[in-house]
Amino acid sequence: MRDITLGQYFPGNSALHKMDPRAKLILTVIFIVVIFVARSVSALLLLSAVTIGMMCSTGISPRVYLRGIKPIMFVIVFTTILNLFMTRGDELLFEWGIIHIYRDGVNNAILMVVRITLLVLGSCVFLSYTTSPISLTDGLESLLRPLSKIHVPVHEFSMIMTIALRFIPTLIEETDKIMSAQKARGADFSSGGLIKRAKALLPVLIPLFVSAFKRADELAVAMECRCYRGGEGRTRMKVLRYHARDGVMLGIMALTVAAVVIANIYVPIYRLR
Amino acid sequence: MIENNENSVDIKTPFIEVRDLAFAYEDADGRRHEALRGVSLSIPKGQFVAVLGHNGSGKSTFAKLLNMILLPDKGEIYVDGELVSSPVEPDEDTIFAVRRRIGMVHQNPDNQIVASVVEEDVAFGPENLGVAPDEIRRRVDASLDAVGMREYALATTSHLSGGQKQRVAVAGVIAMLPECIIFDESTSMLDPSGRRDVMKTIQYLNRERGITIIHITHDMSEAALADRVVVLSDGELYLDGTPDEIFSRPDKLRAVALDVPQSVSLLHELAKSVEGFRVPDCIKDAEECAEYISMEFDRLGISAR
């Protein structure tokens, strides 16, 4: 229970791990856009190859990636069925009773499955698996800083994220403690229907909230004692700097974008749409 | 970077001086509870002061007033000869300047750590002060060295023990280069080994770095390690003196629901019942006390069985 954090970061030493979080965020956005630009089999194959290449370079076990796909299996199957049976087109491939499968349906189904899979794998490999939540927060704060000019509280949001990440393990530990204490008083959390179980959690949630407010109060005083006065005039120990490897990675991504566009237009091995 | 003062307590120039300090809380029903009523005290640079008192004696209020978390109803606070708090409300810059010079370590180790990584947390104070990144790095490393937590620089804060967390909190304060650190019952939630580590750190900072220490506690054996003990009772200054002076009057302490350290009490009992037994000049911790007693017994020719 103690090691649960937001996202699932797998520490490592690969080029992707060492990349600047800002560069990774930009990389991910470009990757997501390019997934939806790709329309031909050749372009999708190219993107898949790049993704698999990146996955291998991180040194994270393929089993971990499979586990990442699992939660969206339902979405994949659902969209496949929907696209397969609901799309109407000109070229009828198969007919049985009320079931009609058209060529366009098959195409759409393949396109969606590949896109969704790449989307999930891509965001895992570029962001959640290779970036610690802390550096992700730092990267977001730094990228969004221009927004503070129009009074978006960027620093405050990033401070909230930092504190939330810090207190998740503490609060989980506390929940465990309160649950044990209530169990010792005869509370039953594991039987009965959904409503009964939800009700049984109430005596856990109330003390948890009370103590969370107390913690927040004490933390605020402690932060003031350490001269915290908001984001203005604040410096950081770790200054984010772009390195050559960030340029190389963004270069690879730019080449991929160019290759996908070319593959879409000039090498349509098979145009899916 | 951190000034390495000789451990000379300069009585002439008080670092912190309070005159006639008073503060009252108002509870939910609008009733006033006087936490402090007219305390005057002067603390020289480099002194290690223990502030004792039972619950409700006003010792925590005293700490919060020095750090300007609370502002006094009455009385003046001087820091380094400069009046920082009088009935006129001080401005924000003064408050933050005082907090930089007088750091504070709180009671609950969990509720004063801001970041998930040890070194990021230590950097929090200097970052707030707007110190340059290279200098922050240097201060963080030096502070972690000072509390003996350098090897945990990249550890996750929630995985540390209570004593380790408290030492990280101390490092976070040292990184702001304070001249004085207030420990507001910082050892009360720790296990014995955590307490020992924190007390060692406090003594190191006081002796080697010349940092003025105000240690608020209700643990007598911790107070025995200080240069000076101040006892508060019912919001008033009750006793003020060296640990020897204070602990040689157990009856006065018991009158305000406090007790002398067990080792001191043992030495006094022995002096009463064993002829010729001398109470030592300086207060010893348990181990030294045992050694001393066996030495005294040898000298008096009593076989310690």
Coordinates of C-alpha atoms in Angstrom, one line a residue:
Chain A
M1 CA 0.0 0.0 0.0
R2 CA 2.8 2.4 0.8
D3 CA 4.3 2.7 -2.6
I4 CA 1.2 3.8 -4.5
T5 CA 1.8 7.1 -6.3
L6 CA 0.0 8.8 -9.2
G7 CA 0.9 7.1 -12.5
Q8 CA 3.4 4.3 -12.6
Y9 CA 7.0 5.5 -12.9
F10 CA 9.6 2.9 -13.6
P11 CA 13.0 4.4 -12.7
G12 CA 15.7 3.8 -15.3
N13 CA 18.7 5.3 -17.1
S14 CA 17.6 5.3 -20.8
A15 CA 17.7 8.4 -23.1
L16 CA 14.0 8.8 -22.6
H17 CA 14.4 8.7 -18.8
K18 CA 17.0 11.4 -18.9
M19 CA 15.1 13.7 -21.3
D20 CA 13.9 17.1 -20.1
P21 CA 10.2 16.7 -19.0
R22 CA 9.2 19.7 -21.0
A23 CA 10.7 18.1 -24.2
K24 CA 8.9 14.9 -23.3
L25 CA 5.5 16.7 -22.9
I26 CA 6.0 18.4 -26.3
L27 CA 7.1 15.1 -27.8
T28 CA 3.9 13.4 -26.5
V29 CA 1.6 16.1 -27.9
I30 CA 3.3 15.8 -31.3
F31 CA 3.0 12.0 -31.2
I32 CA -0.7 12.1 -30.3
V33 CA -1.4 14.5 -33.2
V34 CA 0.6 12.4 -35.7
I35 CA -1.3 9.3 -34.7
F36 CA -4.4 10.9 -36.0
V37 CA -2.7 12.2 -39.1
A38 CA -1.6 8.7 -40.1
R39 CA -4.2 7.1 -42.5
S40 CA -2.3 4.6 -44.6
V41 CA -1.1 1.1 -43.6
S42 CA 2.4 2.2 -44.4
A43 CA 2.2 5.2 -42.1
L44 CA 0.7 3.2 -39.3
L45 CA 3.4 0.5 -39.7
L46 CA 6.0 3.2 -39.5
L47 CA 4.5 4.7 -36.3
S48 CA 4.2 1.3 -34.7
A49 CA 7.9 0.6 -35.6
V50 CA 9.0 3.9 -34.0
T51 CA 6.9 3.2 -30.9
I52 CA 8.2 -0.3 -30.5
G53 CA 11.8 1.0 -31.0
M54 CA 11.2 3.6 -28.2
M55 CA 9.7 0.9 -25.9
C56 CA 12.7 -1.3 -26.4
S57 CA 15.1 1.6 -25.7
T58 CA 13.6 2.2 -22.2
G59 CA 14.6 -1.2 -20.9
I60 CA 11.2 -1.7 -19.3
S61 CA 9.9 -5.2 -19.7
P62 CA 7.3 -5.8 -22.5
R63 CA 5.1 -7.4 -19.9
V64 CA 4.7 -4.0 -18.2
Y65 CA 3.5 -2.5 -21.4
L66 CA 1.0 -5.4 -21.9
R67 CA -0.3 -4.7 -18.4
G68 CA -0.7 -1.0 -19.5
I69 CA -2.9 -2.1 -22.4
K70 CA -5.1 -4.4 -20.3
P71 CA -7.4 -1.8 -18.7
I72 CA -8.3 -0.5 -22.2
M73 CA -9.0 -4.0 -23.7
F74 CA -12.7 -3.4 -23.2
V75 CA -12.6 -0.1 -25.2
I76 CA -10.6 -1.8 -28.0
V77 CA -13.1 -4.7 -28.3
F78 CA -16.1 -2.4 -28.0
T79 CA -14.9 0.0 -30.8
T80 CA -13.9 -2.9 -33.0
I81 CA -17.4 -4.4 -32.8
L82 CA -19.1 -1.1 -33.2
N83 CA -17.0 -0.2 -36.3
L84 CA -17.3 -3.6 -37.8
F85 CA -21.0 -4.0 -37.7
M86 CA -22.3 -0.4 -37.8
T87 CA -20.3 1.1 -40.7
R88 CA -22.1 1.1 -44.0
G89 CA -20.2 1.2 -47.2
D90 CA -20.2 0.2 -50.9
E91 CA -18.3 -3.0 -50.9
L92 CA -20.2 -5.8 -49.0
L93 CA -17.8 -8.5 -47.7
F94 CA -20.1 -10.6 -45.6
E95 CA -23.8 -11.0 -45.0
W96 CA -25.7 -13.2 -42.6
G97 CA -29.2 -12.3 -41.4
I98 CA -29.1 -8.8 -40.2
I99 CA -25.3 -8.7 -40.0
H100 CA -23.6 -6.8 -42.8
I101 CA -19.9 -6.3 -42.9
Y102 CA -18.5 -3.8 -45.3
R103 CA -14.9 -3.2 -46.4
D104 CA -15.0 0.3 -44.8
G105 CA -16.1 -1.2 -41.5
V106 CA -13.1 -3.5 -41.5
N107 CA -10.8 -0.6 -42.4
N108 CA -12.2 1.6 -39.6
A109 CA -12.0 -1.1 -37.0
I110 CA -8.3 -1.7 -37.8
L111 CA -7.5 2.0 -37.8
M112 CA -9.2 2.6 -34.5
V113 CA -7.6 -0.4 -32.8
V114 CA -4.1 0.6 -33.9
R115 CA -4.6 4.2 -33.0
I116 CA -5.9 3.5 -29.5
T117 CA -3.1 1.0 -28.8
L118 CA -0.5 3.5 -30.1
L119 CA -2.0 6.3 -28.1
V120 CA -1.8 4.3 -24.8
L121 CA 1.6 2.9 -25.5
G122 CA 2.9 6.2 -26.6
S123 CA 1.8 8.2 -23.6
C124 CA 3.2 5.4 -21.4
V125 CA 6.6 5.2 -23.0
F126 CA 7.0 9.0 -23.4
L127 CA 5.5 10.2 -20.1
S128 CA 4.1 8.1 -17.3
Y129 CA 6.6 5.2 -17.3
T130 CA 9.7 7.2 -17.9
T131 CA 9.0 10.5 -16.0
S132 CA 8.7 10.8 -12.2
P133 CA 5.6 12.6 -11.1
I134 CA 7.8 15.3 -9.6
S135 CA 9.7 16.2 -12.8
L136 CA 6.4 16.0 -14.7
T137 CA 5.0 18.6 -12.3
D138 CA 8.1 20.8 -12.8
G139 CA 7.9 20.4 -16.6
L140 CA 4.2 21.3 -16.6
E141 CA 4.9 24.4 -14.4
S142 CA 7.7 25.5 -16.6
L143 CA 5.8 25.0 -19.9
L144 CA 2.6 26.7 -18.6
R145 CA 4.5 29.6 -17.0
P146 CA 3.5 32.1 -19.8
L147 CA -0.1 31.6 -18.8
S148 CA 0.6 33.2 -15.4
K149 CA 0.7 36.5 -17.3
I150 CA -3.0 36.2 -17.9
H151 CA -3.5 35.3 -14.2
V152 CA -3.7 31.6 -14.5
P153 CA -2.3 30.4 -11.1
V154 CA 0.3 28.1 -12.6
H155 CA 2.7 28.1 -9.6
E156 CA -0.2 27.4 -7.2
F157 CA -1.4 24.4 -9.2
S158 CA 2.1 22.9 -9.3
M159 CA 2.5 23.5 -5.5
I160 CA -0.9 21.7 -5.0
M161 CA 0.4 18.8 -7.1
T162 CA 3.7 18.6 -5.2
I163 CA 1.9 18.6 -1.8
A164 CA -0.7 16.1 -3.0
L165 CA 2.1 13.7 -4.2
R166 CA 3.9 14.1 -0.9
F167 CA 0.8 13.4 1.2
I168 CA -0.7 10.4 -0.8
P169 CA 1.5 7.8 1.0
T170 CA 0.9 9.5 4.4
L171 CA -2.9 9.5 3.9
I172 CA -2.9 5.9 2.7
E173 CA -1.0 4.9 5.8
E174 CA -3.5 6.8 7.9
T175 CA -6.5 5.2 6.2
D176 CA -4.9 1.8 7.0
K177 CA -4.5 2.8 10.6
I178 CA -8.1 4.1 10.9
M179 CA -9.5 1.0 9.2
S180 CA -7.6 -1.3 11.6
A181 CA -8.9 0.8 14.5
Q182 CA -12.5 0.5 13.3
K183 CA -12.1 -3.2 12.6
A184 CA -10.9 -3.6 16.2
R185 CA -14.2 -2.0 17.2
G186 CA -16.1 -4.5 15.2
A187 CA -16.6 -2.6 11.9
D188 CA -17.2 -4.8 8.8
F189 CA -15.9 -3.5 5.5
S190 CA -16.0 -6.7 3.4
S191 CA -19.6 -8.0 3.5
G192 CA -23.0 -6.8 2.2
G193 CA -24.0 -4.9 -0.9
L194 CA -22.5 -1.8 -2.4
I195 CA -24.5 0.6 -0.3
K196 CA -23.8 -1.2 2.9
R197 CA -20.1 -1.2 2.2
A198 CA -20.1 2.4 1.2
K199 CA -21.9 3.2 4.5
A200 CA -19.3 1.2 6.4
L201 CA -16.6 3.5 5.0
L202 CA -18.2 6.5 6.6
P203 CA -16.5 6.0 10.0
V204 CA -13.2 5.8 8.2
L205 CA -13.7 8.9 6.0
I206 CA -14.8 11.3 8.8
P207 CA -11.7 10.8 11.0
L208 CA -9.5 10.9 7.8
F209 CA -10.9 14.2 6.7
V210 CA -10.6 15.7 10.2
S211 CA -7.0 14.7 10.4
A212 CA -6.3 15.9 6.8
F213 CA -7.6 19.3 7.7
K214 CA -5.4 19.4 10.8
R215 CA -2.4 18.4 8.7
A216 CA -3.2 21.1 6.2
D217 CA -3.3 23.6 8.9
E218 CA 0.0 22.6 10.4
L219 CA 1.7 22.3 7.0
A220 CA 0.6 25.8 6.2
V221 CA 2.2 27.2 9.4
A222 CA 5.3 25.2 8.7
M223 CA 5.5 26.5 5.1
E224 CA 5.1 30.1 6.4
C225 CA 7.9 29.5 8.9
R226 CA 10.1 28.6 6.0
C227 CA 9.3 31.9 4.4
Y228 CA 6.9 30.7 1.7
R229 CA 5.2 33.6 0.2
G230 CA 3.9 32.2 -3.1
G231 CA 5.6 31.9 -6.5
E232 CA 6.9 35.4 -6.8
G233 CA 10.6 35.9 -6.2
R234 CA 11.0 32.1 -5.7
T235 CA 14.0 30.3 -7.3
R236 CA 14.4 26.6 -7.9
M237 CA 17.4 24.4 -6.9
K238 CA 17.0 22.3 -10.1
V239 CA 16.7 24.5 -13.1
L240 CA 15.4 22.6 -16.2
R241 CA 17.8 22.8 -19.1
Y242 CA 17.4 21.4 -22.6
H243 CA 20.3 19.1 -23.5
A244 CA 21.6 17.8 -26.9
R245 CA 19.6 14.6 -26.3
D246 CA 16.3 16.5 -26.2
G247 CA 17.2 18.0 -29.6
V248 CA 18.0 14.6 -31.0
M249 CA 14.7 13.1 -29.7
L250 CA 12.7 16.0 -31.1
G251 CA 14.6 15.6 -34.3
I252 CA 13.7 11.9 -34.5
M253 CA 10.1 12.9 -33.8
A254 CA 10.2 15.5 -36.6
L255 CA 11.5 13.0 -39.0
T256 CA 8.7 10.6 -38.0
V257 CA 6.1 13.3 -38.7
A258 CA 7.6 14.0 -42.1
A259 CA 7.8 10.3 -42.9
V260 CA 4.2 9.7 -41.9
V261 CA 3.0 12.6 -44.0
I262 CA 5.0 11.3 -47.0
A263 CA 3.8 7.8 -46.4
N264 CA 0.2 9.0 -46.3
I265 CA 0.5 10.8 -49.6
Y266 CA 3.1 9.0 -51.7
V267 CA 3.3 5.5 -50.4
P268 CA -0.3 4.6 -49.8
I269 CA 0.4 0.8 -49.6
Y270 CA -3.2 0.7 -48.6
R271 CA -5.3 3.7 -47.9
L272 CA -7.5 2.9 -44.9
R273 CA -9.6 6.0 -45.5
Chain B
M1 CA 28.9 29.6 4.6
I2 CA 27.4 28.8 8.0
E3 CA 29.4 30.9 10.5
N4 CA 31.5 28.9 12.7
N5 CA 31.3 30.8 15.9
E6 CA 33.3 29.8 18.9
N7 CA 31.0 28.5 21.6
S8 CA 31.3 31.6 23.7
V9 CA 28.0 32.8 25.1
D10 CA 28.1 36.5 24.8
I11 CA 26.0 37.7 27.7
K12 CA 26.2 41.4 26.9
T13 CA 24.5 41.3 23.5
P14 CA 21.2 39.5 23.8
F15 CA 20.1 38.0 20.5
I16 CA 16.4 37.7 21.5
E17 CA 14.9 39.9 24.2
V18 CA 11.3 40.0 25.2
R19 CA 9.8 42.5 27.5
D20 CA 6.5 42.0 29.3
L21 CA 5.1 39.7 26.6
A22 CA 1.4 38.9 26.9
F23 CA -0.9 36.9 24.7
A24 CA -4.5 35.6 25.1
Y25 CA -6.4 33.2 23.1
E26 CA -10.1 33.6 22.4
D27 CA -12.1 30.4 22.4
A28 CA -15.2 29.6 20.4
D29 CA -17.5 31.1 23.1
G30 CA -15.5 34.4 23.1
R31 CA -13.9 33.7 26.4
R32 CA -10.3 34.8 26.7
H33 CA -7.6 32.5 27.9
E34 CA -4.4 34.1 29.0
A35 CA -1.6 32.0 27.6
L36 CA 1.2 34.4 28.5
R37 CA 1.1 37.2 31.0
G38 CA 4.1 39.5 31.1
V39 CA 7.1 37.3 30.4
S40 CA 10.4 39.1 30.2
L41 CA 13.5 37.2 29.1
S42 CA 16.8 37.8 27.4
I43 CA 18.6 35.1 25.4
P44 CA 22.2 35.7 24.4
K45 CA 23.7 34.6 21.1
G46 CA 24.9 31.0 21.1
Q47 CA 23.0 29.9 24.2
F48 CA 21.2 26.6 24.4
V49 CA 18.0 27.3 26.3
A50 CA 15.5 24.6 27.3
V51 CA 11.9 25.9 28.0
L52 CA 10.0 23.7 30.4
G53 CA 6.5 23.7 31.5
H54 CA 3.5 21.4 31.8
N55 CA 0.6 21.5 29.3
G56 CA -1.0 24.9 29.1
S57 CA 2.0 26.7 30.7
G58 CA 2.3 28.9 27.6
K59 CA 5.6 27.4 26.3
S60 CA 4.3 26.7 22.8
T61 CA 2.7 30.2 22.6
F62 CA 6.0 31.6 23.6
A63 CA 7.7 29.8 20.6
K64 CA 5.0 30.9 18.2
L65 CA 5.4 34.6 19.3
L66 CA 9.2 34.5 18.8
N67 CA 8.7 33.1 15.3
M68 CA 5.9 35.7 14.6
I69 CA 3.3 33.1 13.8
L70 CA 1.3 34.8 16.5
L71 CA 1.6 38.5 17.3
P72 CA 1.6 39.6 21.0
D73 CA -1.2 41.5 22.6
K74 CA 1.3 43.4 24.7
G75 CA 5.0 43.7 25.1
E76 CA 8.0 44.0 22.8
I77 CA 10.2 41.5 21.0
Y78 CA 13.8 42.6 20.1
V79 CA 15.8 40.5 17.7
D80 CA 19.5 41.5 17.6
G81 CA 18.7 44.7 19.3
E82 CA 16.0 45.7 16.8
L83 CA 12.4 46.1 17.8
V84 CA 10.4 43.7 15.6
S85 CA 7.1 43.4 17.4
S86 CA 5.3 46.0 19.4
P87 CA 1.6 46.7 19.7
V88 CA 2.0 48.3 16.2
E89 CA 1.6 45.5 13.6
P90 CA 5.0 44.7 11.9
D91 CA 5.0 44.6 8.1
E92 CA 5.4 41.4 6.1
D93 CA 9.0 42.0 5.2
T94 CA 10.0 42.3 8.9
I95 CA 8.1 39.1 9.7
F96 CA 9.8 37.1 7.0
A97 CA 13.2 38.6 7.9
V98 CA 12.7 37.4 11.5
R99 CA 11.6 33.9 10.3
R100 CA 14.7 33.6 8.2
R101 CA 16.9 34.4 11.2
I102 CA 14.9 32.4 13.7
G103 CA 14.0 29.0 12.2
M104 CA 11.5 26.6 13.7
V105 CA 11.2 22.9 13.8
H106 CA 7.6 21.7 14.7
Q107 CA 6.2 18.8 16.7
N108 CA 4.8 16.5 14.0
P109 CA 7.5 15.3 11.6
D110 CA 4.9 14.4 9.0
N111 CA 3.2 17.8 8.8
Q112 CA 6.2 20.0 8.1
I113 CA 7.8 18.2 5.1
V114 CA 6.6 19.7 1.8
A115 CA 8.3 17.6 -0.9
S116 CA 8.5 13.9 -1.7
V117 CA 12.2 13.8 -2.1
V118 CA 14.6 14.7 0.9
E119 CA 16.8 17.1 -1.0
E120 CA 13.9 18.9 -2.6
D121 CA 12.4 19.5 0.8
V122 CA 15.6 20.8 2.2
A123 CA 15.8 23.2 -0.8
F124 CA 12.3 24.5 -0.1
G125 CA 13.4 27.3 2.4
P126 CA 16.3 28.7 0.3
E127 CA 14.0 28.5 -2.8
N128 CA 11.5 30.7 -1.0
L129 CA 14.2 33.2 -0.2
G130 CA 15.2 33.5 -3.9
V131 CA 18.7 32.1 -3.4
A132 CA 20.6 31.3 -6.7
P133 CA 20.4 27.6 -7.8
D134 CA 24.1 26.8 -7.4
E135 CA 24.1 28.3 -3.9
I136 CA 20.9 26.3 -3.0
R137 CA 22.7 23.1 -4.1
R138 CA 25.7 23.9 -1.9
R139 CA 23.5 24.7 1.1
V140 CA 21.4 21.6 0.7
D141 CA 24.4 19.3 0.7
A142 CA 26.0 21.1 3.6
S143 CA 22.8 21.0 5.6
L144 CA 22.3 17.3 5.0
D145 CA 25.9 16.7 6.1
A146 CA 25.3 18.7 9.3
V147 CA 22.4 16.5 10.3
G148 CA 24.0 13.3 9.0
M149 CA 21.4 12.6 6.3
R150 CA 23.5 13.1 3.2
E151 CA 23.1 9.5 2.1
Y152 CA 19.4 9.9 2.1
A153 CA 19.4 13.0 -0.2
L154 CA 17.4 11.2 -2.9
A155 CA 15.2 9.1 -0.6
T156 CA 11.4 9.4 -0.5
T157 CA 10.5 11.4 2.6
S158 CA 7.5 9.2 3.5
H159 CA 9.8 6.1 3.8
L160 CA 11.9 7.7 6.6
S161 CA 11.6 7.1 10.3
G162 CA 10.2 9.8 12.6
G163 CA 13.7 10.7 13.8
Q164 CA 15.0 10.9 10.2
K165 CA 12.1 13.0 9.1
Q166 CA 12.8 15.4 12.0
R167 CA 16.4 15.7 11.0
V168 CA 15.4 16.4 7.4
A169 CA 13.2 19.2 8.9
V170 CA 16.2 20.5 10.8
A171 CA 18.3 20.5 7.6
G172 CA 15.5 22.4 5.9
V173 CA 15.8 25.1 8.5
I174 CA 19.7 25.1 8.5
A175 CA 19.7 25.7 4.8
M176 CA 18.1 29.1 5.4
L177 CA 21.2 30.0 7.5
P178 CA 19.3 30.9 10.7
E179 CA 21.1 32.3 13.8
C180 CA 18.6 30.7 16.1
I181 CA 16.4 27.6 15.8
I182 CA 13.3 27.0 18.0
F183 CA 12.4 23.3 18.5
D184 CA 8.7 23.3 19.5
E185 CA 8.4 19.9 21.2
S186 CA 10.2 18.4 18.2
T187 CA 11.2 15.3 20.1
S188 CA 7.8 14.5 21.7
M189 CA 6.5 12.3 18.9
L190 CA 9.7 10.3 18.4
D191 CA 10.9 6.9 19.7
P192 CA 14.0 6.9 22.0
S193 CA 16.5 6.4 19.3
G194 CA 15.0 9.1 17.2
R195 CA 15.1 11.4 20.2
R196 CA 18.7 10.7 20.8
D197 CA 19.6 11.4 17.1
V198 CA 17.7 14.7 17.2
M199 CA 19.3 15.8 20.5
K200 CA 22.7 15.0 19.2
T201 CA 22.0 17.1 16.1
I202 CA 20.8 20.0 18.4
Q203 CA 23.9 19.8 20.5
Y204 CA 26.1 19.7 17.4
L205 CA 24.5 22.8 15.9
N206 CA 24.8 24.7 19.2
R207 CA 28.4 23.8 19.9
E208 CA 30.0 23.6 16.5
R209 CA 27.9 26.1 14.5
G210 CA 27.2 28.5 17.3
I211 CA 23.5 28.5 16.6
T212 CA 21.3 29.7 19.4
I213 CA 18.8 27.0 20.4
I214 CA 15.5 27.3 22.1
H215 CA 14.3 23.8 22.9
I216 CA 10.7 23.5 24.1
T217 CA 10.2 20.2 25.8
H218 CA 8.7 18.4 28.8
D219 CA 11.5 15.9 28.9
M220 CA 13.7 16.6 31.9
S221 CA 16.7 14.6 30.6
E222 CA 16.7 16.7 27.4
A223 CA 16.5 19.9 29.4
A224 CA 19.5 18.7 31.4
L225 CA 21.6 19.0 28.3
A226 CA 21.0 22.8 27.9
D227 CA 23.1 25.7 29.1
R228 CA 20.0 27.3 30.7
V229 CA 16.6 26.1 31.8
V230 CA 13.5 28.4 31.8
V231 CA 10.4 27.1 33.5
L232 CA 7.1 28.6 32.6
S233 CA 4.0 28.1 34.7
D234 CA 0.6 29.5 34.0
G235 CA 1.9 32.0 31.5
E236 CA 4.5 33.4 33.8
L237 CA 8.3 33.0 34.2
Y238 CA 8.6 30.6 37.2
L239 CA 12.3 29.6 37.3
D240 CA 15.3 30.6 35.3
G241 CA 18.8 29.2 35.8
T242 CA 21.4 26.6 34.9
P243 CA 20.1 23.0 34.9
D244 CA 22.0 22.4 38.2
E245 CA 20.3 25.3 39.9
I246 CA 16.9 24.3 38.6
F247 CA 17.2 20.6 39.3
S248 CA 18.6 21.1 42.8
R249 CA 15.2 22.3 43.8
P250 CA 12.9 19.3 43.1
D251 CA 10.2 20.6 45.4
K252 CA 9.8 23.8 43.5
L253 CA 9.5 21.8 40.2
R254 CA 7.0 19.4 41.7
A255 CA 4.9 22.3 42.7
V256 CA 4.3 23.0 39.0
A257 CA 3.7 19.4 38.1
L258 CA 7.3 18.9 36.8
D259 CA 9.9 16.5 37.9
V260 CA 13.7 16.5 37.9
P261 CA 15.5 14.0 35.6
Q262 CA 15.6 10.5 37.2
S263 CA 19.4 10.5 37.2
V264 CA 19.5 13.9 39.1
S265 CA 16.8 12.8 41.5
L266 CA 18.9 9.6 42.2
L267 CA 22.0 11.7 42.9
H268 CA 20.1 13.9 45.3
E269 CA 18.5 10.9 47.1
L270 CA 22.0 9.4 47.4
A271 CA 23.4 12.6 48.8
K272 CA 20.7 12.6 51.5
S273 CA 21.1 9.0 52.6
V274 CA 24.8 8.3 52.0
E275 CA 27.2 10.3 54.1
G276 CA 29.9 12.1 52.1
F277 CA 28.2 11.5 48.8
R278 CA 28.7 14.6 46.6
V279 CA 26.3 15.8 43.9
P280 CA 28.4 16.6 40.8
D281 CA 28.5 20.1 39.5
C282 CA 27.2 19.4 36.1
I283 CA 24.2 17.2 35.3
K284 CA 25.1 13.9 33.7
D285 CA 23.1 11.7 31.3
A286 CA 22.1 8.2 32.5
E287 CA 25.4 6.5 31.5
E288 CA 27.7 9.1 32.9
C289 CA 25.5 9.2 36.1
A290 CA 26.0 5.4 36.6
E291 CA 29.7 5.8 36.1
Y292 CA 29.9 8.7 38.5
I293 CA 28.0 6.9 41.2
S294 CA 30.3 3.9 41.0
M295 CA 33.3 6.2 41.2
E296 CA 31.8 8.0 44.2
F297 CA 31.1 4.6 45.9
D298 CA 34.7 3.5 45.2
R299 CA 36.0 6.7 46.7
L300 CA 33.8 6.3 49.8
G301 CA 34.7 2.7 50.0
I302 CA 31.2 1.3 49.6
S303 CA 30.9 -1.8 47.5
A304 CA 28.2 -1.2 44.9
R305 CA 26.2 -4.3 44.9

